[in-house]
């Protein structure tokens, strides 16, 4: 309808903090993280990283410093190795170490070919939890200063949740993290929890 999606939203996240965004669908949570990554620009107000307007960064450099872990993880047709590195030049030892750090080492053990196992497009042979751990490994390997978790644990079964929580602790260590979540377990360690309704922090 042309109205503002966000109304007077203002908050600071210092380095290494976890900020949680909660609220109903359409409250403005995803809009906030989309502005941070410049999927679109604010029509008023400013989004800043290290005291600098995000619009002043080259888009490539800005997005290289931000890792987005989505709810719906994309798995490509290709090897497990390719699905973790996403084309980056990384040795197997580092890949295996990264998978271990996010409790995803079972992905390698599960397949006879290990990292050379060819995944189906869409990752149909993986559970929702395994796909999520794969996305955590991608983010950890990228080693960004800023991490965005967009409903990253929404579809995880309770059996996998302990692994996910351990992986999250490793993944968020030393990073500024913005978490969109409905599960209390995901956000209980947050430094600040912002509840949004109709584009406002309530």
XYZ file of N, CA, C and O in Angstrom:
808
model
N 0.824 -1.212 0.000
C 0.000 0.000 0.000
C 0.858 1.262 0.000
O 0.347 2.377 0.106
N 2.175 1.092 -0.125
C 3.063 2.239 -0.189
C 3.460 2.792 1.169
O 4.245 3.723 1.255
N 2.926 2.235 2.273
C 3.276 2.703 3.609
C 4.627 2.176 4.049
O 5.225 1.313 3.412
N 5.142 2.725 5.145
C 6.426 2.284 5.679
C 6.315 0.878 6.250
O 5.369 0.561 6.964
N 7.312 0.038 5.926
C 7.357 -1.304 6.507
C 7.875 -1.223 7.930
O 7.361 -1.880 8.835
N 8.909 -0.403 8.136
C 9.478 -0.197 9.464
C 9.189 1.233 9.919
O 9.250 2.170 9.119
N 8.896 1.386 11.192
C 8.532 2.704 11.720
C 9.376 3.001 12.955
O 9.143 2.441 14.025
N 10.360 3.867 12.783
C 11.164 4.314 13.913
C 12.005 3.233 14.569
O 12.326 3.328 15.753
N 12.380 2.215 13.813
C 13.203 1.138 14.376
C 14.646 1.614 14.479
O 15.232 2.072 13.499
N 15.229 1.519 15.657
C 16.611 1.942 15.859
C 17.254 1.072 16.942
O 16.685 0.906 18.018
N 18.406 0.498 16.633
C 19.143 -0.284 17.634
C 20.604 -0.370 17.232
O 20.952 -0.166 16.069
N 21.458 -0.638 18.214
C 22.894 -0.804 17.986
C 23.305 -2.222 18.334
O 22.827 -2.789 19.314
N 24.186 -2.781 17.521
C 24.800 -4.076 17.826
C 26.301 -3.867 17.846
O 26.885 -3.464 16.842
N 26.916 -4.096 18.983
C 28.367 -3.974 19.051
C 29.006 -5.297 18.625
O 28.354 -6.337 18.589
N 30.291 -5.233 18.289
C 30.990 -6.406 17.775
C 30.874 -7.603 18.702
O 31.098 -7.483 19.907
N 30.492 -8.744 18.151
C 30.394 -9.972 18.917
C 29.061 -10.194 19.604
O 28.841 -11.250 20.196
N 28.161 -9.212 19.538
C 26.849 -9.373 20.175
C 25.893 -10.197 19.326
O 26.021 -10.260 18.102
N 24.917 -10.803 20.001
C 23.819 -11.470 19.311
C 22.542 -10.667 19.566
O 22.160 -10.439 20.702
N 21.901 -10.243 18.478
C 20.638 -9.517 18.542
C 19.554 -10.421 17.969
O 19.689 -10.919 16.851
N 18.506 -10.659 18.722
C 17.407 -11.515 18.269
C 16.219 -10.655 17.862
O 15.876 -9.683 18.536
N 15.606 -11.013 16.748
C 14.402 -10.349 16.262
C 13.259 -11.354 16.317
O 13.339 -12.425 15.710
N 12.219 -11.020 17.054
C 11.063 -11.913 17.162
C 9.800 -11.119 16.832
O 9.776 -9.891 16.914
N 8.748 -11.857 16.480
C 7.481 -11.213 16.146
C 6.755 -12.016 15.093
O 7.306 -12.937 14.479
N 5.503 -11.650 14.866
C 4.671 -12.366 13.904
C 5.185 -12.190 12.481
O 5.956 -11.266 12.185
N 4.740 -13.057 11.581
C 5.034 -12.913 10.156
C 4.566 -11.537 9.685
O 3.458 -11.106 10.012
N 5.438 -10.851 8.957
C 5.083 -9.524 8.457
C 5.395 -8.392 9.411
O 5.099 -7.230 9.137
N 6.025 -8.711 10.555
C 6.309 -7.680 11.558
C 7.473 -6.773 11.155
O 7.618 -5.675 11.683
N 8.335 -7.253 10.227
C 9.459 -6.438 9.769
C 10.823 -7.049 10.022
O 11.850 -6.431 9.740
N 10.857 -8.281 10.537
C 12.135 -8.911 10.888
C 13.023 -9.104 9.659
O 14.194 -8.722 9.667
N 12.468 -9.691 8.626
C 13.257 -9.965 7.422
C 13.628 -8.668 6.708
O 14.698 -8.572 6.095
N 12.774 -7.653 6.803
C 13.096 -6.351 6.210
C 14.376 -5.786 6.813
O 15.236 -5.261 6.106
N 14.526 -5.919 8.124
C 15.722 -5.396 8.803
C 16.986 -6.052 8.259
O 17.962 -5.370 7.903
N 16.996 -7.380 8.163
C 18.218 -8.053 7.692
C 18.424 -7.842 6.192
O 19.561 -7.840 5.714
N 17.351 -7.632 5.454
C 17.475 -7.343 4.019
C 18.113 -5.982 3.789
O 18.900 -5.795 2.852
N 17.801 -5.023 4.650
C 18.425 -3.701 4.568
C 19.907 -3.779 4.898
O 20.734 -3.105 4.272
N 20.256 -4.622 5.869
C 21.657 -4.780 6.258
C 22.483 -5.327 5.094
O 23.609 -4.884 4.843
N 21.912 -6.281 4.356
C 22.612 -6.911 3.228
C 22.416 -6.149 1.921
O 22.918 -6.556 0.887
N 21.637 -5.070 1.973
C 21.312 -4.249 0.804
C 20.612 -5.038 -0.299
O 20.892 -4.855 -1.484
N 19.693 -5.900 0.091
C 18.813 -6.476 -0.926
C 17.878 -5.380 -1.430
O 17.376 -5.442 -2.534
N 17.655 -4.401 -0.600
C 17.091 -3.112 -1.016
C 17.541 -2.063 -0.023
O 18.046 -2.391 1.056
N 17.389 -0.791 -0.415
C 17.872 0.316 0.407
C 16.729 0.992 1.139
O 15.580 1.014 0.665
N 17.060 1.586 2.281
C 16.066 2.301 3.072
C 15.646 3.576 2.341
O 16.476 4.274 1.749
N 14.345 3.880 2.382
C 13.852 5.119 1.774
C 14.075 6.307 2.705
O 14.080 7.456 2.284
N 14.260 6.015 3.998
C 14.640 7.055 4.956
C 15.423 6.373 6.078
O 15.350 5.161 6.243
N 16.165 7.172 6.821
C 17.010 6.589 7.852
C 18.274 6.013 7.249
O 18.528 6.128 6.049
N 19.078 5.370 8.084
C 20.365 4.861 7.625
C 20.711 3.563 8.351
O 20.374 3.392 9.515
N 21.360 2.662 7.627
C 21.880 1.419 8.199
C 23.396 1.526 8.136
O 23.961 1.785 7.060
N 24.055 1.339 9.265
C 25.499 1.553 9.315
C 26.240 0.319 9.822
O 25.744 -0.382 10.703
N 27.407 0.076 9.247
C 28.332 -0.950 9.726
C 29.662 -0.261 9.992
O 30.199 0.420 9.104
N 30.170 -0.416 11.189
C 31.411 0.251 11.600
C 31.347 1.757 11.371
O 32.313 2.382 10.907
N 30.187 2.338 11.661
C 30.027 3.779 11.551
C 29.927 4.313 10.140
O 29.978 5.528 9.911
N 29.733 3.406 9.182
C 29.693 3.806 7.769
C 28.401 3.308 7.129
O 28.017 2.149 7.330
N 27.755 4.188 6.381
C 26.512 3.841 5.691
C 26.763 2.629 4.784
O 27.737 2.610 4.015
N 25.880 1.628 4.873
C 26.079 0.430 4.039
C 26.082 0.769 2.550
O 26.676 0.057 1.741
N 25.439 1.881 2.180
C 25.404 2.280 0.765
C 26.747 2.791 0.278
O 26.963 2.934 -0.934
N 27.666 3.070 1.218
C 29.002 3.543 0.837
C 29.978 2.404 0.569
O 31.075 2.635 0.073
N 29.582 1.177 0.915
C 30.426 0.020 0.637
C 30.160 -0.492 -0.780
O 29.027 -0.411 -1.276
N 31.189 -1.023 -1.407
C 30.949 -1.763 -2.652
C 30.124 -2.985 -2.288
O 30.409 -3.664 -1.298
N 29.112 -3.271 -3.096
C 28.165 -4.337 -2.772
C 28.878 -5.669 -2.556
O 28.551 -6.413 -1.617
N 29.859 -5.953 -3.386
C 30.597 -7.220 -3.273
C 31.303 -7.308 -1.917
O 31.259 -8.344 -1.246
N 31.949 -6.215 -1.521
C 32.680 -6.206 -0.254
C 31.732 -6.297 0.936
O 32.018 -6.975 1.927
N 30.601 -5.611 0.833
C 29.613 -5.643 1.911
C 29.118 -7.069 2.137
O 29.126 -7.574 3.265
N 28.703 -7.717 1.068
C 28.094 -9.045 1.194
C 29.124 -10.124 1.513
O 28.776 -11.160 2.082
N 30.385 -9.876 1.183
C 31.435 -10.835 1.536
C 31.639 -10.884 3.047
O 32.089 -11.888 3.593
N 31.291 -9.788 3.721
C 31.447 -9.731 5.160
C 30.232 -10.195 5.942
O 30.210 -10.124 7.171
N 29.206 -10.658 5.228
C 27.964 -11.095 5.873
C 27.628 -12.499 5.378
O 27.592 -12.744 4.172
N 27.387 -13.417 6.300
C 26.930 -14.756 5.916
C 25.473 -14.898 6.332
O 25.117 -14.620 7.476
N 24.654 -15.308 5.388
C 23.231 -15.525 5.653
C 22.958 -17.018 5.715
O 23.268 -17.757 4.778
N 22.415 -17.464 6.838
C 22.007 -18.857 6.986
C 20.480 -18.881 6.916
O 19.813 -18.488 7.868
N 19.927 -19.321 5.789
C 18.475 -19.263 5.615
C 17.760 -20.471 6.203
O 18.389 -21.468 6.566
N 16.442 -20.377 6.268
C 15.639 -21.515 6.713
C 15.633 -22.612 5.653
O 15.757 -23.789 5.958
N 15.476 -22.211 4.401
C 15.442 -23.172 3.299
C 16.821 -23.236 2.664
O 17.208 -22.343 1.897
N 17.558 -24.279 2.991
C 18.942 -24.413 2.543
C 18.984 -24.976 1.132
O 18.343 -25.991 0.842
N 19.734 -24.316 0.264
C 19.877 -24.782 -1.116
C 21.021 -25.791 -1.186
O 22.143 -25.498 -0.757
N 20.727 -26.986 -1.691
C 21.755 -28.001 -1.930
C 21.874 -28.174 -3.438
O 20.877 -28.371 -4.130
N 23.098 -28.079 -3.937
C 23.338 -28.135 -5.373
C 23.701 -29.549 -5.819
O 24.202 -30.347 -5.029
N 23.456 -29.841 -7.088
C 23.938 -31.094 -7.667
C 25.457 -30.985 -7.767
O 25.974 -30.110 -8.454
N 26.156 -31.827 -7.035
C 27.623 -31.765 -6.992
C 28.082 -32.513 -5.767
O 27.287 -33.064 -5.016
N 29.381 -32.533 -5.558
C 29.916 -33.290 -4.429
C 29.594 -32.596 -3.106
O 29.284 -31.401 -3.067
N 29.713 -33.377 -2.039
C 29.560 -32.810 -0.698
C 30.599 -31.709 -0.500
O 30.306 -30.655 0.071
N 31.809 -31.947 -0.985
C 32.881 -30.951 -0.885
C 32.448 -29.626 -1.524
O 32.574 -28.555 -0.923
N 31.918 -29.711 -2.752
C 31.481 -28.500 -3.460
C 30.351 -27.794 -2.722
O 30.257 -26.562 -2.727
N 29.491 -28.578 -2.082
C 28.358 -27.995 -1.381
C 28.774 -27.294 -0.090
O 28.045 -26.426 0.396
N 29.912 -27.677 0.458
C 30.419 -26.983 1.638
C 31.213 -25.743 1.235
O 31.018 -24.656 1.787
N 32.096 -25.881 0.249
C 33.007 -24.781 -0.101
C 32.366 -23.739 -1.010
O 32.828 -22.597 -1.060
N 31.325 -24.132 -1.751
C 30.679 -23.236 -2.726
C 31.708 -22.626 -3.680
O 31.639 -21.448 -4.049
N 32.676 -23.470 -4.065
C 33.658 -23.046 -5.072
C 34.915 -22.417 -4.515
O 35.852 -22.135 -5.269
N 34.978 -22.191 -3.217
C 36.189 -21.611 -2.628
C 37.322 -22.639 -2.639
O 37.081 -23.843 -2.569
N 38.546 -22.160 -2.752
C 39.719 -23.046 -2.798
C 40.120 -23.403 -1.363
O 40.890 -22.680 -0.722
N 39.576 -24.503 -0.875
C 39.799 -24.915 0.514
C 40.219 -26.385 0.530
O 39.633 -27.216 -0.171
N 41.233 -26.710 1.319
C 41.719 -28.079 1.409
C 40.775 -28.963 2.209
O 39.994 -28.475 3.038
N 40.882 -30.276 1.974
C 39.995 -31.231 2.645
C 40.127 -31.189 4.161
O 39.146 -31.348 4.886
N 41.347 -30.979 4.642
C 41.557 -30.957 6.094
C 40.742 -29.836 6.742
O 40.109 -30.029 7.787
N 40.739 -28.671 6.109
C 39.978 -27.544 6.644
C 38.469 -27.806 6.541
O 37.706 -27.451 7.441
N 38.052 -28.432 5.439
C 36.632 -28.759 5.274
C 36.182 -29.707 6.383
O 35.142 -29.500 7.017
N 36.975 -30.758 6.629
C 36.625 -31.746 7.647
C 36.623 -31.115 9.043
O 35.749 -31.402 9.862
N 37.574 -30.232 9.294
C 37.638 -29.536 10.575
C 36.403 -28.655 10.775
O 35.826 -28.605 11.866
N 35.997 -27.991 9.702
C 34.816 -27.116 9.761
C 33.554 -27.924 9.997
O 32.716 -27.555 10.835
N 33.413 -29.037 9.300
C 32.246 -29.902 9.492
C 32.203 -30.418 10.926
O 31.134 -30.478 11.550
N 33.364 -30.766 11.467
C 33.429 -31.233 12.848
C 33.033 -30.149 13.836
O 32.342 -30.413 14.821
N 33.444 -28.916 13.556
C 33.155 -27.803 14.465
C 31.670 -27.523 14.584
O 31.202 -27.053 15.625
N 30.906 -27.827 13.514
C 29.456 -27.581 13.558
C 28.664 -28.888 13.687
O 27.497 -28.963 13.309
N 29.333 -29.921 14.217
C 28.675 -31.217 14.504
C 28.118 -31.886 13.254
O 27.106 -32.595 13.319
N 28.769 -31.656 12.113
C 28.275 -32.226 10.857
C 29.203 -33.288 10.283
O 29.093 -33.649 9.117
N 30.118 -33.818 11.124
C 31.061 -34.814 10.621
C 30.361 -36.095 10.161
O 30.889 -36.833 9.325
N 29.162 -36.353 10.687
C 28.411 -37.547 10.274
C 28.048 -37.494 8.791
O 27.811 -38.539 8.175
N 27.983 -36.311 8.226
C 27.688 -36.182 6.792
C 28.758 -36.887 5.964
O 28.459 -37.479 4.934
N 29.998 -36.813 6.407
C 31.091 -37.452 5.677
C 31.081 -38.957 5.933
O 31.220 -39.763 4.997
N 30.877 -39.342 7.186
C 30.884 -40.773 7.543
C 29.730 -41.524 6.887
O 29.824 -42.720 6.620
N 28.654 -40.839 6.647
C 27.441 -41.480 6.138
C 27.599 -42.015 4.728
O 26.943 -42.975 4.329
N 28.480 -41.402 3.951
C 28.636 -41.783 2.547
C 29.989 -42.454 2.327
O 31.016 -41.963 2.805
N 29.971 -43.566 1.592
C 31.208 -44.306 1.323
C 32.253 -43.432 0.642
O 33.449 -43.577 0.880
N 31.794 -42.511 -0.207
C 32.730 -41.666 -0.965
C 33.190 -40.454 -0.161
O 34.004 -39.661 -0.638
N 32.659 -40.275 1.048
C 33.052 -39.132 1.870
C 32.752 -37.807 1.202
O 31.646 -37.590 0.699
N 33.741 -36.938 1.144
C 33.555 -35.610 0.541
C 33.297 -35.690 -0.960
O 32.786 -34.730 -1.556
N 33.636 -36.834 -1.580
C 33.415 -36.996 -3.022
C 32.000 -37.482 -3.346
O 31.660 -37.650 -4.519
N 31.195 -37.710 -2.324
C 29.821 -38.150 -2.561
C 29.071 -37.087 -3.355
O 29.116 -35.906 -3.034
N 28.389 -37.515 -4.403
C 27.636 -36.574 -5.246
C 26.228 -36.418 -4.691
O 25.474 -37.385 -4.564
N 25.887 -35.188 -4.353
C 24.579 -34.876 -3.786
C 23.557 -34.670 -4.892
O 23.877 -34.169 -5.969
N 22.327 -35.042 -4.590
C 21.229 -34.725 -5.502
C 20.863 -33.258 -5.342
O 20.967 -32.687 -4.260
N 20.429 -32.652 -6.428
C 19.963 -31.270 -6.331
C 18.764 -31.216 -5.382
O 17.861 -32.040 -5.451
N 18.776 -30.276 -4.480
C 17.705 -30.169 -3.489
C 18.014 -30.925 -2.210
O 17.337 -30.740 -1.199
N 19.042 -31.782 -2.244
C 19.460 -32.485 -1.033
C 18.409 -33.416 -0.479
O 18.247 -33.538 0.736
N 17.710 -34.134 -1.359
C 16.613 -34.995 -0.909
C 17.071 -36.131 -0.001
O 16.286 -36.666 0.765
N 18.342 -36.503 -0.094
C 18.847 -37.594 0.756
C 19.240 -37.099 2.150
O 19.603 -37.898 3.005
N 19.164 -35.794 2.381
C 19.535 -35.229 3.678
C 18.285 -34.848 4.473
O 17.281 -34.421 3.898
N 18.368 -34.978 5.777
C 17.277 -34.514 6.635
C 17.337 -32.991 6.733
O 18.337 -32.369 6.357
N 16.284 -32.386 7.256
C 16.265 -30.929 7.439
C 17.420 -30.504 8.345
O 18.083 -29.492 8.093
N 17.682 -31.294 9.386
C 18.778 -30.978 10.293
C 20.135 -31.046 9.618
O 21.000 -30.192 9.844
N 20.329 -32.055 8.777
C 21.603 -32.194 8.063
C 21.809 -31.044 7.083
O 22.923 -30.524 6.951
N 20.759 -30.643 6.412
C 20.867 -29.498 5.495
C 21.234 -28.230 6.270
O 22.022 -27.412 5.812
N 20.655 -28.094 7.466
C 20.950 -26.910 8.275
C 22.403 -26.906 8.733
O 23.087 -25.886 8.681
N 22.898 -28.058 9.168
C 24.294 -28.157 9.592
C 25.239 -27.878 8.418
O 26.296 -27.259 8.599
N 24.842 -28.306 7.220
C 25.621 -28.014 6.017
C 25.722 -26.500 5.806
O 26.796 -25.967 5.518
N 24.609 -25.804 6.008
C 24.621 -24.348 5.821
C 25.470 -23.667 6.902
O 26.122 -22.659 6.648
N 25.487 -24.236 8.115
C 26.349 -23.695 9.174
C 27.820 -23.851 8.775
O 28.631 -22.951 9.007
N 28.158 -25.018 8.207
C 29.541 -25.259 7.778
C 29.950 -24.260 6.696
O 31.066 -23.728 6.715
N 29.061 -23.982 5.761
C 29.350 -22.985 4.722
C 29.665 -21.633 5.346
O 30.617 -20.951 4.964
N 28.833 -21.231 6.307
C 29.002 -19.925 6.941
C 30.309 -19.869 7.729
O 31.035 -18.867 7.680
N 30.628 -20.936 8.455
C 31.854 -20.956 9.256
C 33.086 -20.905 8.367
O 34.064 -20.220 8.676
N 33.028 -21.600 7.250
C 34.150 -21.616 6.309
C 34.363 -20.231 5.698
O 35.495 -19.804 5.467
N 33.265 -19.523 5.451
C 33.358 -18.172 4.887
C 33.960 -17.188 5.890
O 34.536 -16.174 5.509
N 33.792 -17.490 7.188
C 34.395 -16.721 8.273
C 34.064 -15.225 8.219
O 34.962 -14.375 8.254
N 32.779 -14.868 8.157
C 32.407 -13.461 8.065
C 32.340 -12.818 9.460
O 32.111 -13.504 10.455
N 32.504 -11.498 9.545
C 32.339 -10.834 10.839
C 30.880 -10.703 11.260
O 30.581 -10.553 12.441
N 29.964 -10.761 10.278
C 28.534 -10.608 10.568
C 27.786 -11.845 10.080
O 27.991 -12.315 8.961
N 26.915 -12.347 10.938
C 26.143 -13.546 10.639
C 24.661 -13.242 10.785
O 24.245 -12.612 11.754
N 23.874 -13.663 9.803
C 22.419 -13.515 9.871
C 21.801 -14.906 9.835
O 22.037 -15.677 8.904
N 21.029 -15.239 10.860
C 20.323 -16.515 10.923
C 18.843 -16.226 10.743
O 18.209 -15.637 11.622
N 18.307 -16.600 9.594
C 16.911 -16.303 9.285
C 16.056 -17.545 9.501
O 15.986 -18.407 8.629
N 15.431 -17.663 10.662
C 14.600 -18.822 11.008
C 15.373 -20.115 10.813
O 14.827 -21.127 10.392
N 16.668 -20.091 11.154
C 17.558 -21.194 10.787
C 17.257 -22.496 11.503
O 17.708 -23.554 11.075
N 16.519 -22.469 12.584
C 16.239 -23.718 13.296
C 14.747 -24.035 13.328
O 14.295 -24.859 14.112
N 13.981 -23.396 12.452
C 12.521 -23.529 12.513
C 12.040 -24.951 12.246
O 11.078 -25.420 12.847
N 12.723 -25.666 11.338
C 12.207 -26.972 10.925
C 13.043 -28.129 11.471
O 13.048 -29.217 10.915
N 13.750 -27.902 12.567
C 14.638 -28.922 13.117
C 13.885 -29.792 14.122
O 13.178 -29.294 14.984
N 14.080 -31.114 13.998
C 13.463 -32.021 14.957
C 14.221 -31.938 16.283
O 15.379 -31.533 16.348
N 13.541 -32.321 17.353
C 14.122 -32.164 18.690
C 15.384 -33.004 18.866
O 16.287 -32.635 19.621
N 15.472 -34.133 18.157
C 16.651 -34.996 18.259
C 17.903 -34.287 17.751
O 18.996 -34.465 18.277
N 17.715 -33.464 16.727
C 18.852 -32.758 16.129
C 19.144 -31.453 16.860
O 20.216 -30.872 16.697
N 18.215 -31.000 17.691
C 18.334 -29.661 18.262
C 19.587 -29.483 19.121
O 20.218 -28.422 19.097
N 19.985 -30.508 19.865
C 21.189 -30.392 20.694
C 22.421 -30.141 19.829
O 23.278 -29.314 20.163
N 22.507 -30.853 18.700
C 23.618 -30.638 17.768
C 23.591 -29.209 17.237
O 24.621 -28.539 17.123
N 22.384 -28.769 16.890
C 22.226 -27.430 16.323
C 22.686 -26.374 17.323
O 23.388 -25.421 16.978
N 22.314 -26.540 18.583
C 22.688 -25.557 19.601
C 24.204 -25.519 19.798
O 24.791 -24.450 19.951
N 24.854 -26.690 19.782
C 26.307 -26.740 19.889
C 26.957 -26.062 18.685
O 27.912 -25.285 18.823
N 26.416 -26.349 17.500
C 26.940 -25.754 16.265
C 26.758 -24.238 16.263
O 27.647 -23.492 15.848
N 25.608 -23.784 16.745
C 25.345 -22.344 16.797
C 26.331 -21.626 17.711
O 26.805 -20.530 17.404
N 26.643 -22.258 18.841
C 27.591 -21.658 19.778
C 28.955 -21.457 19.112
O 29.613 -20.431 19.295
N 29.367 -22.443 18.322
C 30.646 -22.349 17.608
C 30.575 -21.304 16.500
O 31.481 -20.499 16.308
N 29.469 -21.312 15.776
C 29.305 -20.438 14.615
C 29.235 -18.968 15.003
O 29.771 -18.102 14.309
N 28.586 -18.664 16.106
C 28.379 -17.265 16.503
C 29.530 -16.696 17.329
O 29.569 -15.497 17.575
N 30.462 -17.537 17.725
C 31.570 -17.104 18.587
C 32.358 -15.974 17.922
O 32.888 -16.146 16.822
N 32.408 -14.820 18.584
C 33.198 -13.705 18.071
C 32.585 -12.967 16.902
O 33.213 -12.076 16.327
N 31.371 -13.314 16.526
C 30.720 -12.640 15.399
C 29.533 -11.812 15.881
O 28.888 -12.154 16.859
N 29.243 -10.755 15.159
C 28.017 -10.013 15.396
C 26.909 -10.779 14.684
O 26.988 -11.017 13.475
N 25.900 -11.197 15.430
C 24.877 -12.096 14.888
C 23.491 -11.491 15.044
O 23.125 -11.025 16.117
N 22.750 -11.508 13.943
C 21.336 -11.113 13.958
C 20.533 -12.387 13.748
O 20.714 -13.089 12.751
N 19.662 -12.702 14.692
C 18.894 -13.948 14.638
C 17.413 -13.645 14.518
O 16.851 -12.916 15.342
N 16.785 -14.194 13.488
C 15.326 -14.191 13.392
C 14.870 -15.572 13.824
O 15.278 -16.571 13.244
N 14.053 -15.638 14.862
C 13.712 -16.965 15.380
C 12.381 -16.971 16.102
O 11.950 -15.963 16.653
N 11.753 -18.146 16.100
C 10.557 -18.379 16.890
C 10.867 -19.250 18.098
O 10.166 -19.204 19.093
N 11.920 -20.060 17.996
C 12.261 -20.960 19.091
C 13.031 -20.231 20.179
O 14.054 -19.600 19.909
N 12.565 -20.341 21.395
C 13.245 -19.712 22.521
C 14.653 -20.253 22.678
O 15.589 -19.511 23.019
N 14.851 -21.537 22.393
C 16.175 -22.148 22.568
C 17.224 -21.492 21.680
O 18.405 -21.460 22.020
N 16.794 -20.947 20.537
C 17.728 -20.322 19.610
C 18.219 -18.985 20.128
O 19.340 -18.574 19.863
N 17.389 -18.300 20.889
C 17.690 -16.910 21.244
C 17.971 -16.695 22.724
O 18.160 -15.568 23.157
N 18.026 -17.771 23.494
C 18.177 -17.591 24.942
C 19.523 -16.974 25.315
O 19.666 -16.408 26.392
N 20.527 -17.081 24.431
C 21.831 -16.492 24.712
C 22.002 -15.108 24.083
O 23.100 -14.542 24.112
N 20.923 -14.562 23.520
C 21.017 -13.255 22.867
C 21.316 -12.154 23.879
O 20.880 -12.206 25.032
N 22.075 -11.148 23.439
C 22.368 -9.990 24.287
C 21.196 -9.017 24.309
O 21.011 -8.276 25.271
N 20.417 -9.015 23.232
C 19.268 -8.122 23.124
C 18.198 -8.818 22.301
O 18.494 -9.393 21.255
N 16.964 -8.804 22.780
C 15.837 -9.383 22.040
C 14.876 -8.251 21.705
O 14.376 -7.562 22.599
N 14.639 -8.045 20.419
C 13.713 -7.016 19.955
C 12.438 -7.686 19.458
O 12.488 -8.535 18.562
N 11.306 -7.311 20.028
C 10.021 -7.846 19.588
C 9.369 -6.812 18.681
O 9.179 -5.659 19.082
N 9.036 -7.259 17.472
C 8.436 -6.347 16.480
C 6.976 -6.668 16.258
O 6.569 -7.834 16.299
N 6.205 -5.621 16.016
C 4.806 -5.773 15.624
C 4.486 -4.642 14.655
O 4.704 -3.468 14.968
N 4.007 -5.018 13.475
C 3.616 -4.041 12.455
C 4.710 -3.008 12.182
O 4.440 -1.810 12.051
N 5.965 -3.480 12.138
C 7.074 -2.601 11.784
C 7.639 -1.773 12.912
O 8.535 -0.944 12.682
N 7.159 -1.980 14.124
C 7.658 -1.212 15.259
C 8.224 -2.144 16.324
O 7.761 -3.261 16.488
N 9.243 -1.654 17.052
C 9.769 -2.394 18.193
C 8.878 -2.093 19.385
O 8.728 -0.946 19.788
N 8.260 -3.164 19.923
C 7.332 -2.950 21.041
C 7.937 -3.402 22.364
O 7.355 -3.209 23.413
